[in-house]
Amino acid sequence: HDIEVLPGVGAKPADPKATPRLYVYSDKDRMTLSAYVESHIAEARRRGLEVEAEKFDGTAHVGHMRADPDRYWDAVSRLWRKSVKASAKL
């Protein structure tokens, strides 16, 4: 039995544009510079991908959830709901 967790993620191939992307990043991340993330976001949008971005101020690499858990999980929840809704249309 094939189960797709999200559109485009699962046993059967799907259009990569079917899965929205979420970029969570910060201006103070020294491991992944915000300019690099923003360039990647712009390229994904140019390619027609659905992109959400949540830029935090002053948080270190992967420290965003600890700094503002409500904001972080709200972004994740919004993306999840959008993905489930899109999946129901497939």
PDB file of C-alpha atoms in Angstrom:
ATOM      1  CA  HIS A   1       0.000   0.000   0.000  1.00  0.00           C
ATOM      2  CA  ASP A   2       1.497   3.341  -1.074  1.00  0.00           C
ATOM      3  CA  ILE A   3       1.109   6.245   1.321  1.00  0.00           C
ATOM      4  CA  GLU A   4       2.125   9.792   0.530  1.00  0.00           C
ATOM      5  CA  VAL A   5       3.028  11.807   3.583  1.00  0.00           C
ATOM      6  CA  LEU A   6       2.950  15.065   1.622  1.00  0.00           C
ATOM      7  CA  PRO A   7       2.368  15.712  -2.062  1.00  0.00           C
ATOM      8  CA  GLY A   8       5.554  14.826  -3.895  1.00  0.00           C
ATOM      9  CA  VAL A   9       6.939  12.832  -0.953  1.00  0.00           C
ATOM     10  CA  GLY A  10       6.198   9.145  -1.138  1.00  0.00           C
ATOM     11  CA  ALA A  11       6.379   5.986  -3.160  1.00  0.00           C
ATOM     12  CA  LYS A  12       4.930   7.354  -6.382  1.00  0.00           C
ATOM     13  CA  PRO A  13       6.614  10.214  -8.228  1.00  0.00           C
ATOM     14  CA  ALA A  14       4.799  13.530  -8.255  1.00  0.00           C
ATOM     15  CA  ASP A  15       5.302  16.995  -9.607  1.00  0.00           C
ATOM     16  CA  PRO A  16       7.981  18.656  -7.433  1.00  0.00           C
ATOM     17  CA  LYS A  17       5.916  21.838  -7.587  1.00  0.00           C
ATOM     18  CA  ALA A  18       3.172  20.083  -5.612  1.00  0.00           C
ATOM     19  CA  THR A  19       5.089  20.279  -2.337  1.00  0.00           C
ATOM     20  CA  PRO A  20       5.410  23.748  -0.807  1.00  0.00           C
ATOM     21  CA  ARG A  21       8.749  24.586   0.772  1.00  0.00           C
ATOM     22  CA  LEU A  22       9.441  26.383   4.025  1.00  0.00           C
ATOM     23  CA  TYR A  23      12.727  28.156   4.626  1.00  0.00           C
ATOM     24  CA  VAL A  24      13.390  29.012   8.274  1.00  0.00           C
ATOM     25  CA  TYR A  25      16.555  31.041   8.672  1.00  0.00           C
ATOM     26  CA  SER A  26      18.199  33.965  10.442  1.00  0.00           C
ATOM     27  CA  ASP A  27      20.305  37.009   9.796  1.00  0.00           C
ATOM     28  CA  LYS A  28      22.821  35.822  12.440  1.00  0.00           C
ATOM     29  CA  ASP A  29      23.304  32.212  11.351  1.00  0.00           C
ATOM     30  CA  ARG A  30      27.031  31.809  10.659  1.00  0.00           C
ATOM     31  CA  MET A  31      26.696  28.274   9.263  1.00  0.00           C
ATOM     32  CA  THR A  32      24.080  29.096   6.629  1.00  0.00           C
ATOM     33  CA  LEU A  33      24.256  32.727   5.633  1.00  0.00           C
ATOM     34  CA  SER A  34      20.951  34.512   5.079  1.00  0.00           C
ATOM     35  CA  ALA A  35      22.139  35.800   1.691  1.00  0.00           C
ATOM     36  CA  TYR A  36      22.634  32.206   0.555  1.00  0.00           C
ATOM     37  CA  VAL A  37      19.174  31.178   1.793  1.00  0.00           C
ATOM     38  CA  GLU A  38      17.566  34.197   0.137  1.00  0.00           C
ATOM     39  CA  SER A  39      19.321  33.381  -3.128  1.00  0.00           C
ATOM     40  CA  HIS A  40      18.006  29.821  -2.905  1.00  0.00           C
ATOM     41  CA  ILE A  41      14.485  31.114  -2.164  1.00  0.00           C
ATOM     42  CA  ALA A  42      14.623  33.414  -5.187  1.00  0.00           C
ATOM     43  CA  GLU A  43      15.803  30.580  -7.449  1.00  0.00           C
ATOM     44  CA  ALA A  44      13.049  28.265  -6.192  1.00  0.00           C
ATOM     45  CA  ARG A  45      10.446  30.938  -6.897  1.00  0.00           C
ATOM     46  CA  ARG A  46      11.897  31.563 -10.373  1.00  0.00           C
ATOM     47  CA  ARG A  47      11.432  27.841 -11.038  1.00  0.00           C
ATOM     48  CA  GLY A  48       7.778  28.108 -10.068  1.00  0.00           C
ATOM     49  CA  LEU A  49       8.002  26.360  -6.711  1.00  0.00           C
ATOM     50  CA  GLU A  50       5.713  27.411  -3.880  1.00  0.00           C
ATOM     51  CA  VAL A  51       7.898  28.934  -1.180  1.00  0.00           C
ATOM     52  CA  GLU A  52       7.249  30.233   2.309  1.00  0.00           C
ATOM     53  CA  ALA A  53      10.036  31.969   4.228  1.00  0.00           C
ATOM     54  CA  GLU A  54      10.342  32.756   7.915  1.00  0.00           C
ATOM     55  CA  LYS A  55      13.353  34.949   8.675  1.00  0.00           C
ATOM     56  CA  PHE A  56      14.287  35.285  12.326  1.00  0.00           C
ATOM     57  CA  ASP A  57      16.424  38.079  13.724  1.00  0.00           C
ATOM     58  CA  GLY A  58      19.418  37.317  15.895  1.00  0.00           C
ATOM     59  CA  THR A  59      19.109  33.550  16.230  1.00  0.00           C
ATOM     60  CA  ALA A  60      21.951  31.130  15.643  1.00  0.00           C
ATOM     61  CA  HIS A  61      21.839  28.057  13.396  1.00  0.00           C
ATOM     62  CA  VAL A  62      18.808  25.887  14.295  1.00  0.00           C
ATOM     63  CA  GLY A  63      18.080  28.124  17.307  1.00  0.00           C
ATOM     64  CA  HIS A  64      14.928  29.657  15.880  1.00  0.00           C
ATOM     65  CA  MET A  65      12.474  27.291  17.575  1.00  0.00           C
ATOM     66  CA  ARG A  66      14.018  27.879  20.996  1.00  0.00           C
ATOM     67  CA  ALA A  67      13.998  31.651  20.519  1.00  0.00           C
ATOM     68  CA  ASP A  68      10.346  31.888  19.452  1.00  0.00           C
ATOM     69  CA  PRO A  69       8.576  28.514  19.562  1.00  0.00           C
ATOM     70  CA  ASP A  70       5.130  29.962  18.817  1.00  0.00           C
ATOM     71  CA  ARG A  71       6.301  31.669  15.641  1.00  0.00           C
ATOM     72  CA  TYR A  72       8.345  28.662  14.552  1.00  0.00           C
ATOM     73  CA  TRP A  73       5.570  26.108  15.049  1.00  0.00           C
ATOM     74  CA  ASP A  74       2.980  28.422  13.518  1.00  0.00           C
ATOM     75  CA  ALA A  75       5.059  28.512  10.316  1.00  0.00           C
ATOM     76  CA  VAL A  76       5.422  24.719  10.339  1.00  0.00           C
ATOM     77  CA  SER A  77       1.689  24.240  11.022  1.00  0.00           C
ATOM     78  CA  ARG A  78       0.684  26.628   8.205  1.00  0.00           C
ATOM     79  CA  LEU A  79       2.879  24.746   5.755  1.00  0.00           C
ATOM     80  CA  TRP A  80       1.584  21.375   6.950  1.00  0.00           C
ATOM     81  CA  ARG A  81      -2.058  22.445   6.570  1.00  0.00           C
ATOM     82  CA  LYS A  82      -1.340  23.810   3.087  1.00  0.00           C
ATOM     83  CA  SER A  83       0.392  20.562   2.119  1.00  0.00           C
ATOM     84  CA  VAL A  84      -2.431  18.382   3.394  1.00  0.00           C
ATOM     85  CA  LYS A  85      -4.967  20.510   1.524  1.00  0.00           C
ATOM     86  CA  ALA A  86      -2.921  20.233  -1.688  1.00  0.00           C
ATOM     87  CA  SER A  87      -2.550  16.493  -1.168  1.00  0.00           C
ATOM     88  CA  ALA A  88      -6.322  16.047  -0.979  1.00  0.00           C
ATOM     89  CA  LYS A  89      -6.600  17.571  -4.469  1.00  0.00           C
ATOM     90  CA  LEU A  90      -4.228  15.011  -6.043  1.00  0.00           C
TER      91      LEU A  90
END
